[in-house]
C-alpha atoms as one frame of an Amber mdcrd trajectory, in Angstrom:
protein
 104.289  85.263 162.457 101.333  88.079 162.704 101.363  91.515 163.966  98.006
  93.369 164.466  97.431  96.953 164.295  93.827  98.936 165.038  92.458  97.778
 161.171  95.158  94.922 160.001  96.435  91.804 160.318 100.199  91.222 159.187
 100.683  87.358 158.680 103.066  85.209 157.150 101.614  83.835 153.475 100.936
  80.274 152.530  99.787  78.134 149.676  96.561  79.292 149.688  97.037  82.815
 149.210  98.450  82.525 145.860  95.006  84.321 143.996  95.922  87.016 146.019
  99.722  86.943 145.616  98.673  86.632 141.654  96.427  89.604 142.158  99.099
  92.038 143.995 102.033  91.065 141.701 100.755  91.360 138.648  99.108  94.530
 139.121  99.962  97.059 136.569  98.843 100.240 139.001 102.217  98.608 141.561
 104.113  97.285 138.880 104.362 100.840 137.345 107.086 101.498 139.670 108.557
  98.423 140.430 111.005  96.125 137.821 110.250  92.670 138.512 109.545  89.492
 137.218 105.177  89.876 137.237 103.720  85.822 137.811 101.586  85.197 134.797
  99.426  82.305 136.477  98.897  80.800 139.774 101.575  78.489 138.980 104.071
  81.163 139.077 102.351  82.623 142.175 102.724  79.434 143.878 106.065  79.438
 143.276 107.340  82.777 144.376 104.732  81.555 147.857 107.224  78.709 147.673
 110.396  80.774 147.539 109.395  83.047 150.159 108.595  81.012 152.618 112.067
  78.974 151.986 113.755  82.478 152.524 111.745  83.263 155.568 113.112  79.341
 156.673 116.107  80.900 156.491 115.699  84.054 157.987 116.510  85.842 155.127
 113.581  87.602 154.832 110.507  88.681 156.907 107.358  88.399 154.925 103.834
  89.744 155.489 100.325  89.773 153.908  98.435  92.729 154.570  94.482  91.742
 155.366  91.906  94.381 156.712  90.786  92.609 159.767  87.244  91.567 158.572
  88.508  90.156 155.649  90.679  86.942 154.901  91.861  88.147 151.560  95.684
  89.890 151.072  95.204  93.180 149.822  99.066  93.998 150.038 102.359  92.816
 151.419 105.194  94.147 153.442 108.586  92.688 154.010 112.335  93.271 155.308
 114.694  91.927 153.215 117.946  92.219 152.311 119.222  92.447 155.903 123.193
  92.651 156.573 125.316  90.411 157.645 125.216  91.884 161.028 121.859  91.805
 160.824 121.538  95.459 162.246 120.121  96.645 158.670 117.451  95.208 156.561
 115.596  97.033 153.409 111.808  97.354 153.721 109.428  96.627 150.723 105.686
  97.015 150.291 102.982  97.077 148.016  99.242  97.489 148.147  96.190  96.884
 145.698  95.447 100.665 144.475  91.978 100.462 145.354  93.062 100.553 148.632
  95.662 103.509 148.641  95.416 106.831 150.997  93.642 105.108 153.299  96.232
 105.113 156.009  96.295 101.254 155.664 100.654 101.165 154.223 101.288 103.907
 156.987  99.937 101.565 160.051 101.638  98.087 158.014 104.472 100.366 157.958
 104.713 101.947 161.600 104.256  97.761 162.516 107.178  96.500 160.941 109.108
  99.193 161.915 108.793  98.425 165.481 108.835  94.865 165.436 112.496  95.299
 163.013 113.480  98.131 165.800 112.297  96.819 169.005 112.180  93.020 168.381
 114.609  92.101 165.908 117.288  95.095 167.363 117.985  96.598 163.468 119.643
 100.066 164.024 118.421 100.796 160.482 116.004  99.978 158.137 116.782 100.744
 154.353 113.907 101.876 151.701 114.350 102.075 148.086 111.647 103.415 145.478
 111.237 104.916 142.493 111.591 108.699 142.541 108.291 109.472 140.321 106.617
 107.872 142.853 105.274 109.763 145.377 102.488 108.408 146.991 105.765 106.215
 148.170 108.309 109.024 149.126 105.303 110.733 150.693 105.059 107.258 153.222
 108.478 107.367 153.885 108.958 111.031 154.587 105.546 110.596 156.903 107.941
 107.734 159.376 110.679 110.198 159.312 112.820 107.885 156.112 115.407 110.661
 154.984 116.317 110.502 151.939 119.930 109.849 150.963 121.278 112.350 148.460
 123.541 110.964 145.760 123.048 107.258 146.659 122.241 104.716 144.029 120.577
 102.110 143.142 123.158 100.381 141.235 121.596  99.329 137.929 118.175 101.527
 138.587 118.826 105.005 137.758 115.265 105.569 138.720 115.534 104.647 142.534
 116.300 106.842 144.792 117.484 105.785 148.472 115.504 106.218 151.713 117.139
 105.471 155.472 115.482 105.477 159.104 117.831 105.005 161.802 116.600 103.794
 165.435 117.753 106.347 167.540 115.878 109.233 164.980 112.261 107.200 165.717
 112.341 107.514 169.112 110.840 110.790 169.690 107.874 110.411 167.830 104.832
 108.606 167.591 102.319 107.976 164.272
């Protein structure tokens, strides 16, 4: 899969991304906000690369690297995940190396993946969870019209706070 916007190229990822999956992952600057299991080595790069692309198999999840169209490296990654079993609602996740935030380059990765889960795969809504100290994040999601969802959790992540779009509240706008 690849979508292409004015500067990127969204694309699926593959075995030989895995510096840059190492790179992105294991970033303290995005791993600040986010609790995960960080790959120490290519090895575990590889295999999260390996796990992805089985979900993606099986249309569990949606995937992206982020490039910057003159350049083959991933500088980020964007995803819907987590979709329902009606498949009418997925959660969107992203990340970006932090030399290359306020740039406008998550905002037009965004904007893609919101049409092509809107207008393409027919979600009515599109879920977005972060961590409320971070607000170069709630700052993106307020920018596509996310509202946030007062007294929602994030069971077992006090920190998170809960973001929603729906479909019918993006169509009167353009980014």
């Amino acid at each position: 899969m690849k979508l292409e916007t004015q500067r990127i190229i969204l694309r699926d990822i593959n075995e030989s991304h895995v510096d840059d999956i190492l790179r992105i992952r294991s970033n303290e600057v995005i791993n600040r906000f986010v609790i995960r299991k960080s790959p120490k080595n290519n090895y575990d790069a590889l295999q999260f690369i390996l796990t992805i692309k089985e979900n993606t198999k099986n249309n569990q999840t949606i995937y992206l690297g982020i490039s910057l169209k003159d350049q083959p490296k991933i500088i980020g990654t964007i995803c819907l995940w987590n979709f329902s079993e009606d498949r009418k609602t997925a959660e969107v996740g992203y990340e970006l190396l932090p030399e290359y935030h306020r740039q406008g380059i998550m905002s037009e990765a965004l904007k893609a993946v919101l049409d092509f889960g809107f207008n393409e795969l027919h979600l009515q809504e599109i879920v977005a969870i972060t961590n409320k100290f971070n607000e170069s994040s709630k700052g993106l999601l307020l920018k596509h019209h996310f509202i946030l969802q007062e007294g929602k959790q994030d069971e077992g992540f006090p920190d998170n706070i809960i973001f929603r779009l729906q479909k019918a509240s993006r169509s009167s706008y353009e980014i």
